[in-house]
Amino acid sequence: MNATQFQTPLKRARGLGAAKSGAHHWIVQRVTAVALIPLVLWIVYFALRVAFADYAQARALVHDPLNAVLLLAFVLALFWHAQLGLQVVIEDYVHTQWLEIAAQLAVKFFCVLGAVTCALAIVRIALGQ
Amino acid sequence: MAQTRPLSPHLGIYRWQITMTLSILHRATGIALAVGTLLVIVALLALAAGPESYAKVQAFCVSPFGLFLLFGWSWSLCFHLCNGIRHLAWDAGWGFEIPRVYVTGWTVVIASLLTTIAIWLCVAMRGGAA
């Protein structure tokens, strides 16, 4: 007896694409994109300031409350947007199931670890001294 | 199954268009920028860790390979930002007419190059933005 024969078509479609939550990924990708427009413009300006600073000055720049907030917002939006984008690339080009699952997991783990690492580094500097 | 259906586009005889180039470049620069987050992670970790580790990151950034990566990432960032705004305009329903698609496409190419040049002029003029 096949278990799927007792499932409705909606039950089989749920979680596999455009069943109620299909647009969520698309919308979050756009929301993070819009957030990243001003944040990227700011990070370019900020990175140029850091580039000409020595260690103490660079720490002081990240220690500044407003800079720390913007840097944290940038890093979170960045890794969120990167995960969503890389996910679509893998979905489009990787068709071997185990390879696709492995790649999707690797991207998710990398992005979460990257976000956590950056966030903790920023908080350490922002709250230190 | 794969052999019985027609495959499109026929890349071997497909006429070059700026639209297809910008489309694939948007993905390519997106992937490059995702790899580039490694530098953001390493730089922030080093800054939190101490002067010795930060000096290593600084040394890498001014090395020829480091500068090459930074230059590539800076253009990737400018391109992905400009073309991303173009994509958001499409998402809002604006700019689908073919002539407009070409105009915005070339605008993105020129804007990404100009902003990249502007960033590196700031670097060249040392402290220009600081």
mmCIF file of C-alpha atoms in Angstrom:
data_model
loop_
_atom_site.group_PDB
_atom_site.id
_atom_site.type_symbol
_atom_site.label_atom_id
_atom_site.label_comp_id
_atom_site.label_asym_id
_atom_site.label_seq_id
_atom_site.Cartn_x
_atom_site.Cartn_y
_atom_site.Cartn_z
ATOM 1 C CA MET A 1 0.000 0.000 0.000
ATOM 2 C CA ASN A 2 1.326 3.393 -1.005
ATOM 3 C CA ALA A 3 1.167 6.008 1.737
ATOM 4 C CA THR A 4 0.847 8.859 -0.756
ATOM 5 C CA GLN A 5 -2.517 7.581 -2.067
ATOM 6 C CA PHE A 6 -4.196 8.863 1.115
ATOM 7 C CA GLN A 7 -2.758 12.334 0.679
ATOM 8 C CA THR A 8 -4.605 15.132 -1.061
ATOM 9 C CA PRO A 9 -2.819 16.916 -3.937
ATOM 10 C CA LEU A 10 -2.439 19.963 -1.648
ATOM 11 C CA LYS A 11 -0.736 17.861 1.031
ATOM 12 C CA ARG A 12 1.784 16.592 -1.533
ATOM 13 C CA ALA A 13 2.455 20.110 -2.861
ATOM 14 C CA ARG A 14 2.990 21.745 0.547
ATOM 15 C CA GLY A 15 6.593 22.610 1.232
ATOM 16 C CA LEU A 16 7.613 21.856 -2.345
ATOM 17 C CA GLY A 17 7.127 25.243 -3.951
ATOM 18 C CA ALA A 18 4.312 27.671 -4.513
ATOM 19 C CA ALA A 19 1.878 26.223 -1.961
ATOM 20 C CA LYS A 20 0.888 29.219 0.177
ATOM 21 C CA SER A 21 4.509 30.057 1.090
ATOM 22 C CA GLY A 22 5.932 30.050 -2.442
ATOM 23 C CA ALA A 23 6.359 33.810 -2.657
ATOM 24 C CA HIS A 24 8.025 34.153 0.743
ATOM 25 C CA HIS A 25 11.565 33.474 -0.496
ATOM 26 C CA TRP A 26 11.108 35.910 -3.386
ATOM 27 C CA ILE A 27 9.777 38.649 -1.102
ATOM 28 C CA VAL A 28 12.521 38.269 1.535
ATOM 29 C CA GLN A 29 15.154 38.380 -1.214
ATOM 30 C CA ARG A 30 13.712 41.745 -2.360
ATOM 31 C CA VAL A 31 13.318 43.114 1.171
ATOM 32 C CA THR A 32 16.974 42.344 1.979
ATOM 33 C CA ALA A 33 17.976 43.775 -1.422
ATOM 34 C CA VAL A 34 16.216 47.076 -0.684
ATOM 35 C CA ALA A 35 17.801 47.175 2.791
ATOM 36 C CA LEU A 36 21.233 46.537 1.289
ATOM 37 C CA ILE A 37 21.088 49.515 -1.124
ATOM 38 C CA PRO A 38 21.734 52.201 1.558
ATOM 39 C CA LEU A 39 23.801 49.784 3.681
ATOM 40 C CA VAL A 40 26.180 49.000 0.792
ATOM 41 C CA LEU A 41 26.611 52.706 0.002
ATOM 42 C CA TRP A 42 27.444 53.263 3.664
ATOM 43 C CA ILE A 43 29.772 50.240 3.930
ATOM 44 C CA VAL A 44 31.836 51.482 0.964
ATOM 45 C CA TYR A 45 32.283 54.838 2.719
ATOM 46 C CA PHE A 46 33.007 53.077 6.038
ATOM 47 C CA ALA A 47 35.462 50.587 4.478
ATOM 48 C CA LEU A 48 37.395 53.466 2.900
ATOM 49 C CA ARG A 49 37.649 55.128 6.333
ATOM 50 C CA VAL A 50 38.819 51.868 7.929
ATOM 51 C CA ALA A 51 41.304 51.311 5.086
ATOM 52 C CA PHE A 52 43.212 54.450 6.050
ATOM 53 C CA ALA A 53 43.037 53.822 9.804
ATOM 54 C CA ASP A 54 45.548 52.056 12.044
ATOM 55 C CA TYR A 55 44.446 49.323 14.444
ATOM 56 C CA ALA A 56 43.318 51.624 17.262
ATOM 57 C CA GLN A 57 41.483 53.969 14.884
ATOM 58 C CA ALA A 58 39.781 51.024 13.127
ATOM 59 C CA ARG A 59 38.578 49.673 16.494
ATOM 60 C CA ALA A 60 37.344 53.137 17.464
ATOM 61 C CA LEU A 61 35.385 53.358 14.192
ATOM 62 C CA VAL A 62 33.626 50.020 14.862
ATOM 63 C CA HIS A 63 33.228 50.976 18.554
ATOM 64 C CA ASP A 64 31.180 54.046 17.584
ATOM 65 C CA PRO A 65 27.514 53.239 18.465
ATOM 66 C CA LEU A 66 25.994 54.312 15.139
ATOM 67 C CA ASN A 67 28.700 52.551 13.108
ATOM 68 C CA ALA A 68 28.260 49.362 15.152
ATOM 69 C CA VAL A 69 24.508 49.362 14.507
ATOM 70 C CA LEU A 70 24.919 49.940 10.759
ATOM 71 C CA LEU A 71 27.709 47.352 10.527
ATOM 72 C CA LEU A 72 25.586 44.754 12.337
ATOM 73 C CA ALA A 73 22.584 45.531 10.114
ATOM 74 C CA PHE A 74 24.795 45.273 7.008
ATOM 75 C CA VAL A 75 26.291 41.928 8.041
ATOM 76 C CA LEU A 76 22.888 40.369 8.865
ATOM 77 C CA ALA A 77 21.266 41.597 5.635
ATOM 78 C CA LEU A 78 24.354 40.527 3.663
ATOM 79 C CA PHE A 79 24.419 36.900 4.842
ATOM 80 C CA TRP A 80 20.636 36.587 4.637
ATOM 81 C CA HIS A 81 20.615 37.900 1.056
ATOM 82 C CA ALA A 82 23.640 35.749 0.112
ATOM 83 C CA GLN A 83 21.981 32.579 1.429
ATOM 84 C CA LEU A 84 18.770 33.293 -0.509
ATOM 85 C CA GLY A 85 20.684 34.029 -3.720
ATOM 86 C CA LEU A 86 23.057 31.050 -3.517
ATOM 87 C CA GLN A 87 20.084 28.794 -2.735
ATOM 88 C CA VAL A 88 18.443 29.728 -6.056
ATOM 89 C CA VAL A 89 21.692 29.226 -7.986
ATOM 90 C CA ILE A 90 22.073 25.722 -6.498
ATOM 91 C CA GLU A 91 18.396 24.917 -7.180
ATOM 92 C CA ASP A 92 18.901 25.927 -10.833
ATOM 93 C CA TYR A 93 22.182 24.187 -11.611
ATOM 94 C CA VAL A 94 22.707 21.256 -9.223
ATOM 95 C CA HIS A 95 20.388 18.386 -10.132
ATOM 96 C CA THR A 96 22.033 15.449 -8.325
ATOM 97 C CA GLN A 97 19.897 15.114 -5.210
ATOM 98 C CA TRP A 98 22.541 14.293 -2.591
ATOM 99 C CA LEU A 99 24.869 16.943 -4.045
ATOM 100 C CA GLU A 100 22.112 19.559 -3.993
ATOM 101 C CA ILE A 101 21.185 18.801 -0.381
ATOM 102 C CA ALA A 102 24.858 18.873 0.626
ATOM 103 C CA ALA A 103 25.396 22.192 -1.186
ATOM 104 C CA GLN A 104 22.255 23.770 0.306
ATOM 105 C CA LEU A 105 23.288 22.679 3.800
ATOM 106 C CA ALA A 106 26.852 23.946 3.270
ATOM 107 C CA VAL A 107 25.581 27.360 2.099
ATOM 108 C CA LYS A 108 23.130 27.666 4.995
ATOM 109 C CA PHE A 109 25.744 26.649 7.580
ATOM 110 C CA PHE A 110 28.348 28.990 6.078
ATOM 111 C CA CYS A 111 25.962 31.958 6.032
ATOM 112 C CA VAL A 112 24.703 31.391 9.583
ATOM 113 C CA LEU A 113 28.245 30.866 10.892
ATOM 114 C CA GLY A 114 29.444 33.933 8.989
ATOM 115 C CA ALA A 115 26.638 36.079 10.398
ATOM 116 C CA VAL A 116 27.198 34.820 13.962
ATOM 117 C CA THR A 117 30.979 35.279 13.722
ATOM 118 C CA CYS A 118 30.717 38.820 12.354
ATOM 119 C CA ALA A 119 27.971 39.768 14.819
ATOM 120 C CA LEU A 120 29.976 38.547 17.806
ATOM 121 C CA ALA A 121 33.149 40.295 16.599
ATOM 122 C CA ILE A 122 31.233 43.575 16.155
ATOM 123 C CA VAL A 123 29.570 43.260 19.578
ATOM 124 C CA ARG A 124 32.920 42.475 21.260
ATOM 125 C CA ILE A 125 34.453 45.629 19.778
ATOM 126 C CA ALA A 126 31.333 47.746 20.313
ATOM 127 C CA LEU A 127 30.964 46.792 23.983
ATOM 128 C CA GLY A 128 34.683 46.458 24.778
ATOM 129 C CA GLN A 129 36.796 49.103 26.563
ATOM 130 C CA MET B 1 13.792 12.415 -22.406
ATOM 131 C CA ALA B 2 16.449 15.073 -22.663
ATOM 132 C CA GLN B 3 17.045 14.227 -26.338
ATOM 133 C CA THR B 4 13.422 14.339 -27.474
ATOM 134 C CA ARG B 5 12.686 17.947 -26.576
ATOM 135 C CA PRO B 6 14.211 20.996 -28.231
ATOM 136 C CA LEU B 7 16.883 22.769 -26.212
ATOM 137 C CA SER B 8 16.833 26.522 -26.059
ATOM 138 C CA PRO B 9 18.746 28.778 -26.398
ATOM 139 C CA HIS B 10 21.035 27.238 -29.016
ATOM 140 C CA LEU B 11 24.140 28.804 -27.538
ATOM 141 C CA GLY B 12 26.356 27.955 -30.531
ATOM 142 C CA ILE B 13 24.315 30.066 -32.950
ATOM 143 C CA TYR B 14 22.790 32.535 -30.480
ATOM 144 C CA ARG B 15 23.472 36.192 -31.281
ATOM 145 C CA TRP B 16 25.215 37.980 -28.404
ATOM 146 C CA GLN B 17 22.986 40.303 -26.381
ATOM 147 C CA ILE B 18 23.851 42.553 -23.470
ATOM 148 C CA THR B 19 20.768 41.239 -21.641
ATOM 149 C CA MET B 20 22.069 37.672 -21.399
ATOM 150 C CA THR B 21 25.527 38.892 -20.389
ATOM 151 C CA LEU B 22 24.192 41.067 -17.563
ATOM 152 C CA SER B 23 21.894 38.260 -16.453
ATOM 153 C CA ILE B 24 24.714 35.765 -15.969
ATOM 154 C CA LEU B 25 27.026 38.480 -14.572
ATOM 155 C CA HIS B 26 24.432 39.235 -11.891
ATOM 156 C CA ARG B 27 24.686 35.633 -10.705
ATOM 157 C CA ALA B 28 28.463 35.473 -11.130
ATOM 158 C CA THR B 29 29.026 38.687 -9.142
ATOM 159 C CA GLY B 30 26.543 37.455 -6.513
ATOM 160 C CA ILE B 31 28.574 34.262 -6.065
ATOM 161 C CA ALA B 32 31.845 36.235 -6.045
ATOM 162 C CA LEU B 33 30.472 38.575 -3.366
ATOM 163 C CA ALA B 34 29.318 35.600 -1.274
ATOM 164 C CA VAL B 35 32.892 34.264 -1.418
ATOM 165 C CA GLY B 36 34.084 37.790 -0.613
ATOM 166 C CA THR B 37 32.201 37.698 2.698
ATOM 167 C CA LEU B 38 35.153 35.546 3.849
ATOM 168 C CA LEU B 39 37.254 38.722 3.919
ATOM 169 C CA VAL B 40 34.577 40.541 5.935
ATOM 170 C CA ILE B 41 34.534 37.646 8.436
ATOM 171 C CA VAL B 42 38.335 37.447 8.676
ATOM 172 C CA ALA B 43 38.801 41.223 8.949
ATOM 173 C CA LEU B 44 36.209 41.602 11.731
ATOM 174 C CA LEU B 45 37.580 38.568 13.615
ATOM 175 C CA ALA B 46 41.115 39.947 13.352
ATOM 176 C CA LEU B 47 39.998 43.388 14.507
ATOM 177 C CA ALA B 48 38.336 41.794 17.541
ATOM 178 C CA ALA B 49 41.320 39.486 18.210
ATOM 179 C CA GLY B 50 44.108 42.069 18.375
ATOM 180 C CA PRO B 51 46.751 44.166 16.595
ATOM 181 C CA GLU B 52 48.912 41.185 15.521
ATOM 182 C CA SER B 53 46.128 39.386 13.629
ATOM 183 C CA TYR B 54 44.828 42.680 12.199
ATOM 184 C CA ALA B 55 48.301 43.457 10.843
ATOM 185 C CA LYS B 56 48.219 40.147 8.931
ATOM 186 C CA VAL B 57 44.878 41.053 7.306
ATOM 187 C CA GLN B 58 46.204 44.525 6.420
ATOM 188 C CA ALA B 59 49.334 42.958 4.893
ATOM 189 C CA PHE B 60 47.197 40.591 2.809
ATOM 190 C CA CYS B 61 44.957 43.429 1.600
ATOM 191 C CA VAL B 62 47.878 45.482 0.266
ATOM 192 C CA SER B 63 49.598 42.466 -1.332
ATOM 193 C CA PRO B 64 49.212 42.193 -5.142
ATOM 194 C CA PHE B 65 46.821 39.231 -4.818
ATOM 195 C CA GLY B 66 44.872 41.008 -2.056
ATOM 196 C CA LEU B 67 44.523 44.154 -4.159
ATOM 197 C CA PHE B 68 43.472 42.055 -7.145
ATOM 198 C CA LEU B 69 40.714 40.433 -5.039
ATOM 199 C CA LEU B 70 39.639 43.779 -3.548
ATOM 200 C CA PHE B 71 39.447 45.347 -7.001
ATOM 201 C CA GLY B 72 37.387 42.421 -8.344
ATOM 202 C CA TRP B 73 35.062 42.507 -5.343
ATOM 203 C CA SER B 74 34.633 46.275 -5.544
ATOM 204 C CA TRP B 75 33.497 46.053 -9.173
ATOM 205 C CA SER B 76 31.313 43.013 -8.372
ATOM 206 C CA LEU B 77 29.699 44.994 -5.555
ATOM 207 C CA CYS B 78 29.070 48.053 -7.766
ATOM 208 C CA PHE B 79 27.698 45.917 -10.596
ATOM 209 C CA HIS B 80 25.464 43.774 -8.356
ATOM 210 C CA LEU B 81 24.163 46.925 -6.654
ATOM 211 C CA CYS B 82 23.393 48.774 -9.925
ATOM 212 C CA ASN B 83 21.915 45.736 -11.685
ATOM 213 C CA GLY B 84 20.048 44.832 -8.488
ATOM 214 C CA ILE B 85 18.317 48.225 -8.605
ATOM 215 C CA ARG B 86 17.470 47.443 -12.275
ATOM 216 C CA HIS B 87 15.970 44.138 -11.154
ATOM 217 C CA LEU B 88 13.928 45.887 -8.434
ATOM 218 C CA ALA B 89 12.588 48.289 -11.081
ATOM 219 C CA TRP B 90 11.505 45.287 -13.170
ATOM 220 C CA ASP B 91 9.895 43.751 -10.061
ATOM 221 C CA ALA B 92 7.908 46.983 -9.726
ATOM 222 C CA GLY B 93 6.792 46.559 -13.340
ATOM 223 C CA TRP B 94 8.954 49.310 -14.845
ATOM 224 C CA GLY B 95 11.352 49.048 -17.783
ATOM 225 C CA PHE B 96 10.261 45.935 -19.689
ATOM 226 C CA GLU B 97 10.164 47.604 -23.141
ATOM 227 C CA ILE B 98 13.040 46.194 -25.192
ATOM 228 C CA PRO B 99 14.746 49.565 -25.968
ATOM 229 C CA ARG B 100 14.519 50.492 -22.273
ATOM 230 C CA VAL B 101 16.008 47.123 -21.242
ATOM 231 C CA TYR B 102 19.038 47.914 -23.408
ATOM 232 C CA VAL B 103 19.375 51.495 -22.162
ATOM 233 C CA THR B 104 19.189 50.469 -18.493
ATOM 234 C CA GLY B 105 21.614 47.609 -19.226
ATOM 235 C CA TRP B 106 24.290 49.896 -20.630
ATOM 236 C CA THR B 107 23.575 52.408 -17.861
ATOM 237 C CA VAL B 108 24.341 49.671 -15.315
ATOM 238 C CA VAL B 109 27.613 48.783 -17.077
ATOM 239 C CA ILE B 110 28.781 52.410 -17.177
ATOM 240 C CA ALA B 111 27.584 53.205 -13.636
ATOM 241 C CA SER B 112 29.332 50.134 -12.204
ATOM 242 C CA LEU B 113 32.600 51.087 -13.898
ATOM 243 C CA LEU B 114 32.369 54.756 -12.822
ATOM 244 C CA THR B 115 31.613 53.890 -9.190
ATOM 245 C CA THR B 116 34.477 51.362 -9.117
ATOM 246 C CA ILE B 117 36.853 53.974 -10.537
ATOM 247 C CA ALA B 118 35.561 56.506 -7.970
ATOM 248 C CA ILE B 119 36.274 54.080 -5.097
ATOM 249 C CA TRP B 120 39.834 53.416 -6.271
ATOM 250 C CA LEU B 121 40.451 57.132 -6.904
ATOM 251 C CA CYS B 122 39.594 57.649 -3.221
ATOM 252 C CA VAL B 123 42.117 54.926 -2.354
ATOM 253 C CA ALA B 124 44.732 56.424 -4.670
ATOM 254 C CA MET B 125 44.286 59.879 -3.164
ATOM 255 C CA ARG B 126 44.821 58.303 0.311
ATOM 256 C CA GLY B 127 42.363 59.500 2.870
ATOM 257 C CA GLY B 128 40.131 61.121 0.291
ATOM 258 C CA ALA B 129 37.031 59.689 1.955
ATOM 259 C CA ALA B 130 38.339 59.638 5.506
#
